[in-house]
Amino acid sequence: MTLTAASLIKTATGFYEAQALYAAVELGVFSKVADGPVPFERLRDDLGLHQNVAGDFLDALVAMRLLTRDASGYGPTAAASAYLTPGAPEYIGGFLALNQRRLYPAWGDLTSFLKTAANLAHGAKVDDPMPALYATPQRTRSFAEGMDGYATLLGRPISEKFDWSSVKSFADLGGCRGMLTTRIAAAHPHLEGVTFDLAPLNPLFDELVASTDLGTRVRFQAGSFFTDPLPETEVYVIGHVLHDWVESQRRQIIQRAYDHLPAGGALLIYDSMIDDQREESAFGLLMSLNMALLSGSSEYTIAQGEGWLREAGFQVDSPVALNELTTLLIGRKPQ
Ligand SMILES: C[S@@+](CC[C@H](N)C(=O)[O-])C[C@H]1O[C@@H](n2cnc3c(N)ncnc32)[C@H](O)[C@@H]1O
């Protein structure tokens, strides 16, 4: 793609769109229009928008293909209904809120960070970020909702792109409150699933499972993937976890997974991996900087991930694209 001055200006002002999207979610625009078109004045007043800006804001959402507008008022587009309406199966609002509250401010002084990288882990070990994230029940919930907002999107491709027919059980290591576990288990009624994560997530897992009909087919196991025995299942999933840690810690997690899996078992790893030439995956590379900003860690290339899997003893399938942002690696423990 050839860049023009106009396209550079669109990049430079991309945060206008991001902030309009965050505000629309925060204000509850998509809940208000979920049941059909709402006239302008009513929507403006229900949302508490000032009349001087309401028209431009709502029409900008139309131009961004988030709202429709006709004589009866504003309604949701198909994308807004699928991804931005609370309660929709692929609702990503929690992830957007996490970006709005935590990531947007963290990116605010990237220039200084690029010169100091003050929090970087010096290659040794990332300090565990979880105690701060889980310091209060409210913080735990908002982090978990942020993770839910991405995991909801991956449930379908992981359920479809791995052959689950020959296994009976799986565990999602670092599976947060269990969103992915519930999605895989719902898609494959013969499976039993375990969410393995730190104890503060357990009540939120219970709350999520109570809203499903999965019953005892899914359960929570509290523990650390660095020190505790891992669940006894045939498949492990580790997603958006390795990018929280540095290389030695990633190797340790993968080796422990290999050691705990039965012969013939599989390890599925997903992340926003970087292409091996490090020149195509702008999202993966920027996400890598994001991880550096947040916790001093990084993303990694597909070849690096494959290398760690092989080093642990796994045979590695060809990489699978779960969506345009996320790569899945599958390691198989030999029979
Ligand atoms: C970035 S989140 C990813 C969550 C989920 N897998 C997803 O894709 O949305 C990382 C997860 O790893 C968990 N975690 C961190 N340290 C852990 C440890 N030592 N043992 C088990 N889980 C841990 C966190 O609690 C969190 O749920």
mmCIF file of C-alpha atoms and ligand atoms in Angstrom:
data_model
loop_
_atom_site.group_PDB
_atom_site.id
_atom_site.type_symbol
_atom_site.label_atom_id
_atom_site.label_comp_id
_atom_site.label_asym_id
_atom_site.label_seq_id
_atom_site.Cartn_x
_atom_site.Cartn_y
_atom_site.Cartn_z
ATOM 1 C CA MET A 1 0.000 0.000 0.000
ATOM 2 C CA THR A 2 1.391 3.430 -0.966
ATOM 3 C CA LEU A 3 1.209 6.015 1.783
ATOM 4 C CA THR A 4 -0.030 9.499 0.998
ATOM 5 C CA ALA A 5 -0.031 12.632 3.117
ATOM 6 C CA ALA A 6 -3.750 12.079 3.668
ATOM 7 C CA SER A 7 -3.225 8.483 4.828
ATOM 8 C CA LEU A 8 -0.518 9.661 7.247
ATOM 9 C CA ILE A 9 -2.915 12.246 8.629
ATOM 10 C CA LYS A 10 -5.520 9.496 9.076
ATOM 11 C CA THR A 11 -2.956 7.470 11.025
ATOM 12 C CA ALA A 12 -2.002 10.502 13.116
ATOM 13 C CA THR A 13 -5.626 11.158 13.998
ATOM 14 C CA GLY A 14 -6.571 7.510 14.432
ATOM 15 C CA PHE A 15 -7.091 8.221 18.110
ATOM 16 C CA TYR A 16 -10.136 10.351 17.241
ATOM 17 C CA GLU A 17 -11.870 7.198 16.017
ATOM 18 C CA ALA A 18 -10.601 5.170 18.952
ATOM 19 C CA GLN A 19 -11.917 7.720 21.452
ATOM 20 C CA ALA A 20 -15.268 7.991 19.663
ATOM 21 C CA LEU A 21 -15.584 4.200 19.826
ATOM 22 C CA TYR A 22 -14.626 4.076 23.537
ATOM 23 C CA ALA A 23 -17.073 6.881 24.330
ATOM 24 C CA ALA A 24 -19.889 5.162 22.422
ATOM 25 C CA VAL A 25 -19.331 1.962 24.418
ATOM 26 C CA GLU A 26 -18.917 3.806 27.718
ATOM 27 C CA LEU A 27 -22.071 5.859 27.143
ATOM 28 C CA GLY A 28 -24.071 2.746 26.292
ATOM 29 C CA VAL A 29 -25.017 3.893 22.773
ATOM 30 C CA PHE A 30 -25.342 0.346 21.474
ATOM 31 C CA SER A 31 -27.571 -0.835 24.344
ATOM 32 C CA LYS A 32 -29.895 2.098 23.722
ATOM 33 C CA VAL A 33 -30.354 1.255 20.025
ATOM 34 C CA ALA A 34 -30.206 -2.543 20.382
ATOM 35 C CA ASP A 35 -33.958 -3.011 19.917
ATOM 36 C CA GLY A 36 -34.288 -0.805 16.847
ATOM 37 C CA PRO A 37 -34.020 2.785 15.646
ATOM 38 C CA VAL A 38 -34.245 5.554 18.248
ATOM 39 C CA PRO A 39 -35.100 9.133 17.181
ATOM 40 C CA PHE A 40 -32.285 11.665 17.481
ATOM 41 C CA GLU A 41 -33.739 13.765 20.305
ATOM 42 C CA ARG A 42 -34.567 10.768 22.456
ATOM 43 C CA LEU A 43 -31.177 9.179 21.941
ATOM 44 C CA ARG A 44 -29.398 12.458 22.659
ATOM 45 C CA ASP A 45 -31.334 12.931 25.886
ATOM 46 C CA ASP A 46 -31.099 9.288 26.996
ATOM 47 C CA LEU A 47 -27.323 9.415 26.549
ATOM 48 C CA GLY A 48 -27.049 12.809 28.253
ATOM 49 C CA LEU A 49 -25.293 14.381 25.233
ATOM 50 C CA HIS A 50 -25.028 18.140 24.883
ATOM 51 C CA GLN A 51 -27.028 19.409 21.944
ATOM 52 C CA ASN A 52 -24.000 21.283 20.536
ATOM 53 C CA VAL A 53 -22.124 18.037 19.806
ATOM 54 C CA ALA A 54 -24.690 15.235 19.792
ATOM 55 C CA GLY A 55 -25.336 15.411 16.049
ATOM 56 C CA ASP A 56 -21.673 15.278 15.044
ATOM 57 C CA PHE A 57 -20.954 12.467 17.499
ATOM 58 C CA LEU A 58 -23.850 10.249 16.395
ATOM 59 C CA ASP A 59 -23.293 10.972 12.705
ATOM 60 C CA ALA A 60 -19.585 10.213 13.106
ATOM 61 C CA LEU A 61 -20.668 6.790 14.413
ATOM 62 C CA VAL A 62 -22.784 6.442 11.263
ATOM 63 C CA ALA A 63 -19.782 7.328 9.102
ATOM 64 C CA MET A 64 -17.697 4.811 11.089
ATOM 65 C CA ARG A 65 -20.286 2.133 10.143
ATOM 66 C CA LEU A 66 -21.298 1.624 13.773
ATOM 67 C CA LEU A 67 -24.782 3.145 13.535
ATOM 68 C CA THR A 68 -27.378 3.303 10.777
ATOM 69 C CA ARG A 69 -29.609 6.357 10.365
ATOM 70 C CA ASP A 70 -32.957 6.662 8.628
ATOM 71 C CA ALA A 71 -36.209 8.580 9.081
ATOM 72 C CA SER A 72 -37.029 6.615 12.255
ATOM 73 C CA GLY A 73 -33.702 7.359 13.926
ATOM 74 C CA TYR A 74 -30.393 5.684 14.736
ATOM 75 C CA GLY A 75 -29.964 1.899 14.870
ATOM 76 C CA PRO A 76 -27.049 -0.522 15.176
ATOM 77 C CA THR A 77 -25.167 -1.860 12.151
ATOM 78 C CA ALA A 78 -24.628 -5.623 11.943
ATOM 79 C CA ALA A 79 -21.063 -5.204 13.288
ATOM 80 C CA ALA A 80 -22.276 -3.155 16.256
ATOM 81 C CA SER A 81 -24.934 -5.770 17.049
ATOM 82 C CA ALA A 82 -22.372 -8.568 16.858
ATOM 83 C CA TYR A 83 -19.484 -6.999 18.784
ATOM 84 C CA LEU A 84 -20.575 -3.899 20.682
ATOM 85 C CA THR A 85 -23.941 -4.766 22.195
ATOM 86 C CA PRO A 86 -23.566 -6.011 25.785
ATOM 87 C CA GLY A 87 -24.608 -9.651 26.036
ATOM 88 C CA ALA A 88 -23.792 -10.461 22.389
ATOM 89 C CA PRO A 89 -21.783 -13.704 22.182
ATOM 90 C CA GLU A 90 -18.813 -11.906 20.642
ATOM 91 C CA TYR A 91 -19.032 -8.698 22.694
ATOM 92 C CA ILE A 92 -15.637 -6.943 22.825
ATOM 93 C CA GLY A 93 -16.660 -3.979 24.999
ATOM 94 C CA GLY A 94 -14.557 -5.118 27.977
ATOM 95 C CA PHE A 95 -11.436 -5.128 25.824
ATOM 96 C CA LEU A 96 -12.242 -1.653 24.518
ATOM 97 C CA ALA A 97 -12.716 -0.395 28.086
ATOM 98 C CA LEU A 98 -9.323 -1.851 29.039
ATOM 99 C CA ASN A 99 -7.761 0.054 26.138
ATOM 100 C CA GLN A 100 -9.553 3.239 27.100
ATOM 101 C CA ARG A 101 -8.667 3.125 30.798
ATOM 102 C CA ARG A 102 -5.250 1.537 30.897
ATOM 103 C CA LEU A 103 -3.548 1.292 27.519
ATOM 104 C CA TYR A 104 -4.408 4.671 25.989
ATOM 105 C CA PRO A 105 -2.857 6.594 28.916
ATOM 106 C CA ALA A 106 0.168 4.251 28.911
ATOM 107 C CA TRP A 107 0.834 5.114 25.240
ATOM 108 C CA GLY A 108 0.568 8.857 25.980
ATOM 109 C CA ASP A 109 4.310 9.385 26.349
ATOM 110 C CA LEU A 110 5.738 6.728 24.077
ATOM 111 C CA THR A 111 8.641 8.969 23.072
ATOM 112 C CA SER A 112 10.051 9.095 26.609
ATOM 113 C CA PHE A 113 9.460 5.390 27.063
ATOM 114 C CA LEU A 114 11.386 4.625 23.873
ATOM 115 C CA LYS A 115 14.384 6.436 25.339
ATOM 116 C CA THR A 116 14.292 4.957 28.809
ATOM 117 C CA ALA A 117 12.208 1.757 28.651
ATOM 118 C CA ALA A 118 12.368 2.212 32.371
ATOM 119 C CA ASN A 119 10.350 -0.834 33.342
ATOM 120 C CA LEU A 120 12.070 -3.336 31.067
ATOM 121 C CA ALA A 121 12.956 -6.652 32.575
ATOM 122 C CA HIS A 122 16.592 -6.726 31.471
ATOM 123 C CA GLY A 123 16.049 -10.160 29.942
ATOM 124 C CA ALA A 124 15.949 -11.945 33.250
ATOM 125 C CA LYS A 125 12.442 -12.141 34.574
ATOM 126 C CA VAL A 126 9.311 -10.058 34.454
ATOM 127 C CA ASP A 127 8.059 -9.059 37.871
ATOM 128 C CA ASP A 128 4.719 -10.683 38.419
ATOM 129 C CA PRO A 129 2.109 -8.039 37.418
ATOM 130 C CA MET A 130 -0.802 -10.006 38.830
ATOM 131 C CA PRO A 131 -0.784 -8.961 42.515
ATOM 132 C CA ALA A 132 -1.440 -5.345 41.475
ATOM 133 C CA LEU A 133 -4.064 -6.316 38.889
ATOM 134 C CA TYR A 134 -5.929 -8.428 41.421
ATOM 135 C CA ALA A 135 -5.480 -6.114 44.425
ATOM 136 C CA THR A 136 -9.243 -5.600 44.819
ATOM 137 C CA PRO A 137 -12.315 -7.504 43.579
ATOM 138 C CA GLN A 138 -13.247 -4.507 41.389
ATOM 139 C CA ARG A 139 -9.820 -4.461 39.711
ATOM 140 C CA THR A 140 -9.960 -8.214 39.226
ATOM 141 C CA ARG A 141 -13.349 -7.903 37.554
ATOM 142 C CA SER A 142 -12.345 -5.111 35.221
ATOM 143 C CA PHE A 143 -9.179 -6.976 34.147
ATOM 144 C CA ALA A 144 -11.181 -10.178 33.597
ATOM 145 C CA GLU A 145 -13.801 -8.302 31.556
ATOM 146 C CA GLY A 146 -10.971 -6.884 29.450
ATOM 147 C CA MET A 147 -9.691 -10.398 28.769
ATOM 148 C CA ASP A 148 -13.240 -11.664 28.099
ATOM 149 C CA GLY A 149 -13.554 -9.003 25.427
ATOM 150 C CA TYR A 150 -10.897 -10.681 23.325
ATOM 151 C CA ALA A 151 -11.402 -14.323 24.322
ATOM 152 C CA THR A 152 -15.000 -14.181 23.060
ATOM 153 C CA LEU A 153 -13.634 -13.655 19.539
ATOM 154 C CA LEU A 154 -11.243 -16.603 19.706
ATOM 155 C CA GLY A 155 -13.726 -19.179 20.990
ATOM 156 C CA ARG A 156 -15.116 -19.950 17.557
ATOM 157 C CA PRO A 157 -11.859 -20.202 15.554
ATOM 158 C CA ILE A 158 -10.147 -22.332 18.228
ATOM 159 C CA SER A 159 -13.194 -24.591 18.436
ATOM 160 C CA GLU A 160 -13.164 -24.995 14.652
ATOM 161 C CA LYS A 161 -9.493 -24.977 13.669
ATOM 162 C CA PHE A 162 -8.232 -27.684 16.029
ATOM 163 C CA ASP A 163 -9.528 -31.250 15.742
ATOM 164 C CA TRP A 164 -11.110 -31.818 19.166
ATOM 165 C CA SER A 165 -12.882 -35.028 18.117
ATOM 166 C CA SER A 166 -10.195 -37.415 19.339
ATOM 167 C CA VAL A 167 -9.693 -35.892 22.816
ATOM 168 C CA LYS A 168 -11.912 -35.819 25.876
ATOM 169 C CA SER A 169 -10.382 -33.083 28.003
ATOM 170 C CA PHE A 170 -8.472 -29.817 27.863
ATOM 171 C CA ALA A 171 -7.212 -27.115 30.177
ATOM 172 C CA ASP A 172 -6.758 -23.414 29.459
ATOM 173 C CA LEU A 173 -3.613 -22.411 31.377
ATOM 174 C CA GLY A 174 -3.860 -18.744 32.351
ATOM 175 C CA GLY A 175 -7.466 -19.006 31.189
ATOM 176 C CA CYS A 176 -8.570 -16.035 33.309
ATOM 177 C CA ARG A 177 -12.270 -16.343 34.296
ATOM 178 C CA GLY A 178 -12.893 -19.165 31.811
ATOM 179 C CA MET A 179 -14.458 -17.460 28.810
ATOM 180 C CA LEU A 180 -12.516 -19.559 26.295
ATOM 181 C CA THR A 181 -13.028 -22.744 28.312
ATOM 182 C CA THR A 182 -16.785 -22.252 28.221
ATOM 183 C CA ARG A 183 -16.764 -21.494 24.478
ATOM 184 C CA ILE A 184 -14.762 -24.603 23.564
ATOM 185 C CA ALA A 185 -16.818 -26.812 25.896
ATOM 186 C CA ALA A 186 -20.091 -25.419 24.495
ATOM 187 C CA ALA A 187 -18.947 -26.090 20.922
ATOM 188 C CA HIS A 188 -17.869 -29.672 21.725
ATOM 189 C CA PRO A 189 -20.309 -31.392 24.099
ATOM 190 C CA HIS A 190 -18.032 -34.438 24.540
ATOM 191 C CA LEU A 191 -15.273 -32.326 26.152
ATOM 192 C CA GLU A 192 -14.477 -31.597 29.778
ATOM 193 C CA GLY A 193 -12.569 -28.366 30.332
ATOM 194 C CA VAL A 194 -10.476 -26.871 33.111
ATOM 195 C CA THR A 195 -9.604 -23.218 33.570
ATOM 196 C CA PHE A 196 -6.261 -23.070 35.359
ATOM 197 C CA ASP A 197 -5.447 -19.645 36.784
ATOM 198 C CA LEU A 198 -4.784 -17.755 39.981
ATOM 199 C CA ALA A 199 -7.260 -18.073 42.853
ATOM 200 C CA PRO A 200 -8.731 -14.508 42.656
ATOM 201 C CA LEU A 201 -10.378 -15.472 39.337
ATOM 202 C CA ASN A 202 -12.306 -18.382 40.846
ATOM 203 C CA PRO A 203 -15.451 -16.420 41.930
ATOM 204 C CA LEU A 204 -15.683 -14.798 38.489
ATOM 205 C CA PHE A 205 -15.365 -18.224 36.856
ATOM 206 C CA ASP A 206 -18.210 -19.522 39.042
ATOM 207 C CA GLU A 207 -20.327 -16.522 38.078
ATOM 208 C CA LEU A 208 -19.694 -17.070 34.352
ATOM 209 C CA VAL A 209 -20.380 -20.811 34.474
ATOM 210 C CA ALA A 210 -23.616 -20.220 36.400
ATOM 211 C CA SER A 211 -24.863 -18.315 33.336
ATOM 212 C CA THR A 212 -24.286 -21.381 31.096
ATOM 213 C CA ASP A 213 -25.673 -24.911 31.067
ATOM 214 C CA LEU A 214 -22.215 -26.494 31.134
ATOM 215 C CA GLY A 215 -22.539 -27.605 34.759
ATOM 216 C CA THR A 216 -19.715 -29.853 35.925
ATOM 217 C CA ARG A 217 -18.220 -30.262 32.426
ATOM 218 C CA VAL A 218 -16.046 -27.258 33.235
ATOM 219 C CA ARG A 219 -14.193 -26.515 36.449
ATOM 220 C CA PHE A 220 -11.648 -24.085 37.865
ATOM 221 C CA GLN A 221 -8.278 -25.200 39.215
ATOM 222 C CA ALA A 222 -6.350 -22.560 41.133
ATOM 223 C CA GLY A 223 -2.585 -22.600 40.811
ATOM 224 C CA SER A 224 0.538 -21.163 39.231
ATOM 225 C CA PHE A 225 1.872 -22.546 35.965
ATOM 226 C CA PHE A 226 5.378 -21.901 37.294
ATOM 227 C CA THR A 227 5.146 -23.974 40.430
ATOM 228 C CA ASP A 228 1.960 -26.035 40.796
ATOM 229 C CA PRO A 229 0.975 -29.343 39.195
ATOM 230 C CA LEU A 230 -0.948 -28.701 35.950
ATOM 231 C CA PRO A 231 -4.371 -30.257 35.288
ATOM 232 C CA GLU A 232 -4.412 -33.845 34.040
ATOM 233 C CA THR A 233 -5.894 -33.303 30.572
ATOM 234 C CA GLU A 234 -4.946 -34.263 27.012
ATOM 235 C CA VAL A 235 -4.707 -30.728 25.590
ATOM 236 C CA TYR A 236 -3.438 -27.472 27.054
ATOM 237 C CA VAL A 237 -4.222 -24.033 25.653
ATOM 238 C CA ILE A 238 -1.930 -21.126 26.552
ATOM 239 C CA GLY A 239 -3.125 -17.866 25.041
ATOM 240 C CA HIS A 240 -2.034 -14.269 25.541
ATOM 241 C CA VAL A 241 0.138 -15.588 28.335
ATOM 242 C CA LEU A 242 3.648 -16.066 26.922
ATOM 243 C CA HIS A 243 3.661 -12.393 25.894
ATOM 244 C CA ASP A 244 3.440 -11.471 29.587
ATOM 245 C CA TRP A 245 6.823 -13.043 30.345
ATOM 246 C CA VAL A 246 10.426 -13.080 29.117
ATOM 247 C CA GLU A 247 12.010 -15.914 27.194
ATOM 248 C CA SER A 248 13.329 -17.989 30.099
ATOM 249 C CA GLN A 249 9.894 -17.892 31.762
ATOM 250 C CA ARG A 250 8.149 -18.810 28.485
ATOM 251 C CA ARG A 251 10.451 -21.787 28.070
ATOM 252 C CA GLN A 252 9.734 -22.829 31.640
ATOM 253 C CA ILE A 253 5.945 -22.713 31.087
ATOM 254 C CA ILE A 254 6.205 -24.676 27.815
ATOM 255 C CA GLN A 255 8.519 -27.288 29.337
ATOM 256 C CA ARG A 256 6.191 -27.770 32.305
ATOM 257 C CA ALA A 257 3.273 -28.180 29.888
ATOM 258 C CA TYR A 258 5.227 -30.818 27.954
ATOM 259 C CA ASP A 259 6.176 -32.677 31.116
ATOM 260 C CA HIS A 260 2.578 -32.760 32.434
ATOM 261 C CA LEU A 261 0.872 -33.734 29.141
ATOM 262 C CA PRO A 262 0.356 -37.422 28.343
ATOM 263 C CA ALA A 263 2.083 -38.918 25.276
ATOM 264 C CA GLY A 264 0.030 -37.903 22.223
ATOM 265 C CA GLY A 265 -1.202 -34.769 23.994
ATOM 266 C CA ALA A 266 -1.132 -31.307 22.436
ATOM 267 C CA LEU A 267 -0.221 -27.775 23.461
ATOM 268 C CA LEU A 268 -2.001 -24.894 21.690
ATOM 269 C CA ILE A 269 -0.352 -21.478 21.941
ATOM 270 C CA TYR A 270 -1.939 -18.290 20.613
ATOM 271 C CA ASP A 271 -0.692 -14.722 20.614
ATOM 272 C CA SER A 272 -0.363 -11.744 18.262
ATOM 273 C CA MET A 273 2.817 -13.279 16.882
ATOM 274 C CA ILE A 274 5.196 -11.351 14.635
ATOM 275 C CA ASP A 275 6.073 -12.543 11.113
ATOM 276 C CA ASP A 276 9.561 -14.028 10.965
ATOM 277 C CA GLN A 277 10.972 -11.221 8.817
ATOM 278 C CA ARG A 278 9.538 -8.666 11.281
ATOM 279 C CA GLU A 279 8.189 -6.461 8.490
ATOM 280 C CA GLU A 280 4.527 -7.344 7.927
ATOM 281 C CA SER A 281 2.840 -7.647 11.322
ATOM 282 C CA ALA A 282 2.445 -4.021 12.325
ATOM 283 C CA PHE A 283 -0.170 -5.115 14.868
ATOM 284 C CA GLY A 284 2.137 -7.746 16.409
ATOM 285 C CA LEU A 285 5.070 -5.325 16.588
ATOM 286 C CA LEU A 286 2.986 -2.540 18.107
ATOM 287 C CA MET A 287 1.434 -5.039 20.525
ATOM 288 C CA SER A 288 5.000 -5.963 21.446
ATOM 289 C CA LEU A 289 5.678 -2.330 22.381
ATOM 290 C CA ASN A 290 2.394 -2.364 24.260
ATOM 291 C CA MET A 291 3.585 -5.318 26.337
ATOM 292 C CA ALA A 292 6.897 -3.522 26.956
ATOM 293 C CA LEU A 293 5.020 -0.462 28.180
ATOM 294 C CA LEU A 294 2.724 -2.459 30.409
ATOM 295 C CA SER A 295 4.910 -5.118 31.927
ATOM 296 C CA GLY A 296 8.360 -5.022 30.375
ATOM 297 C CA SER A 297 7.683 -8.072 28.192
ATOM 298 C CA SER A 298 7.085 -8.462 24.429
ATOM 299 C CA GLU A 299 5.496 -10.435 21.626
ATOM 300 C CA TYR A 300 7.624 -12.914 19.655
ATOM 301 C CA THR A 301 7.972 -14.275 16.144
ATOM 302 C CA ILE A 302 6.299 -17.437 14.918
ATOM 303 C CA ALA A 303 9.744 -19.040 14.497
ATOM 304 C CA GLN A 304 10.668 -18.260 18.106
ATOM 305 C CA GLY A 305 7.449 -19.861 19.354
ATOM 306 C CA GLU A 306 8.036 -22.928 17.194
ATOM 307 C CA GLY A 307 11.616 -23.109 18.459
ATOM 308 C CA TRP A 308 10.553 -23.157 22.134
ATOM 309 C CA LEU A 309 8.006 -25.885 21.372
ATOM 310 C CA ARG A 310 10.603 -28.066 19.602
ATOM 311 C CA GLU A 311 13.179 -27.473 22.301
ATOM 312 C CA ALA A 312 10.695 -28.797 24.893
ATOM 313 C CA GLY A 313 10.163 -31.962 22.791
ATOM 314 C CA PHE A 314 7.017 -31.141 20.807
ATOM 315 C CA GLN A 315 6.454 -31.825 17.115
ATOM 316 C CA VAL A 316 5.014 -28.673 15.588
ATOM 317 C CA ASP A 317 2.158 -28.311 13.045
ATOM 318 C CA SER A 318 2.080 -25.494 10.485
ATOM 319 C CA PRO A 319 0.942 -22.205 12.078
ATOM 320 C CA VAL A 320 -2.774 -21.444 11.916
ATOM 321 C CA ALA A 321 -4.272 -17.935 11.614
ATOM 322 C CA LEU A 322 -7.098 -17.703 14.173
ATOM 323 C CA ASN A 323 -8.010 -14.275 12.811
ATOM 324 C CA GLU A 324 -6.039 -11.505 11.144
ATOM 325 C CA LEU A 325 -4.435 -10.549 14.452
ATOM 326 C CA THR A 326 -3.781 -13.871 16.153
ATOM 327 C CA THR A 327 -1.637 -16.923 15.309
ATOM 328 C CA LEU A 328 -2.081 -20.410 16.769
ATOM 329 C CA LEU A 329 0.825 -22.836 17.144
ATOM 330 C CA ILE A 330 0.106 -26.494 17.845
ATOM 331 C CA GLY A 331 2.761 -28.664 19.493
ATOM 332 C CA ARG A 332 2.204 -32.411 19.728
ATOM 333 C CA LYS A 333 3.894 -34.580 22.323
ATOM 334 C CA PRO A 334 5.048 -37.756 20.540
ATOM 335 C CA GLN A 335 3.251 -41.046 21.316
HETATM 336 C C1 LIG B 1 -3.162 -11.627 29.511
HETATM 337 S S1 LIG B 1 -4.150 -12.726 30.445
HETATM 338 C C2 LIG B 1 -4.735 -13.849 29.210
HETATM 339 C C3 LIG B 1 -6.032 -14.484 29.574
HETATM 340 C C4 LIG B 1 -6.632 -15.442 28.535
HETATM 341 N N1 LIG B 1 -5.784 -16.589 28.317
HETATM 342 C C5 LIG B 1 -6.947 -14.740 27.245
HETATM 343 O O1 LIG B 1 -6.415 -15.109 26.200
HETATM 344 O O2 LIG B 1 -7.746 -13.791 27.275
HETATM 345 C C6 LIG B 1 -2.938 -13.678 31.330
HETATM 346 C C7 LIG B 1 -3.547 -14.647 32.317
HETATM 347 O O3 LIG B 1 -2.488 -15.390 32.935
HETATM 348 C C8 LIG B 1 -2.825 -15.551 34.300
HETATM 349 N N2 LIG B 1 -1.616 -15.815 35.097
HETATM 350 C C9 LIG B 1 -0.639 -14.954 35.416
HETATM 351 N N3 LIG B 1 0.311 -15.559 36.154
HETATM 352 C C10 LIG B 1 -0.112 -16.842 36.312
HETATM 353 C C11 LIG B 1 0.445 -17.972 36.961
HETATM 354 N N4 LIG B 1 1.624 -17.884 37.601
HETATM 355 N N5 LIG B 1 -0.223 -19.149 36.907
HETATM 356 C C12 LIG B 1 -1.418 -19.221 36.263
HETATM 357 N N6 LIG B 1 -1.999 -18.186 35.608
HETATM 358 C C13 LIG B 1 -1.343 -17.007 35.638
HETATM 359 C C14 LIG B 1 -3.482 -14.254 34.649
HETATM 360 O O4 LIG B 1 -4.218 -14.326 35.853
HETATM 361 C C15 LIG B 1 -4.323 -13.987 33.417
HETATM 362 O O5 LIG B 1 -5.588 -14.564 33.522
#
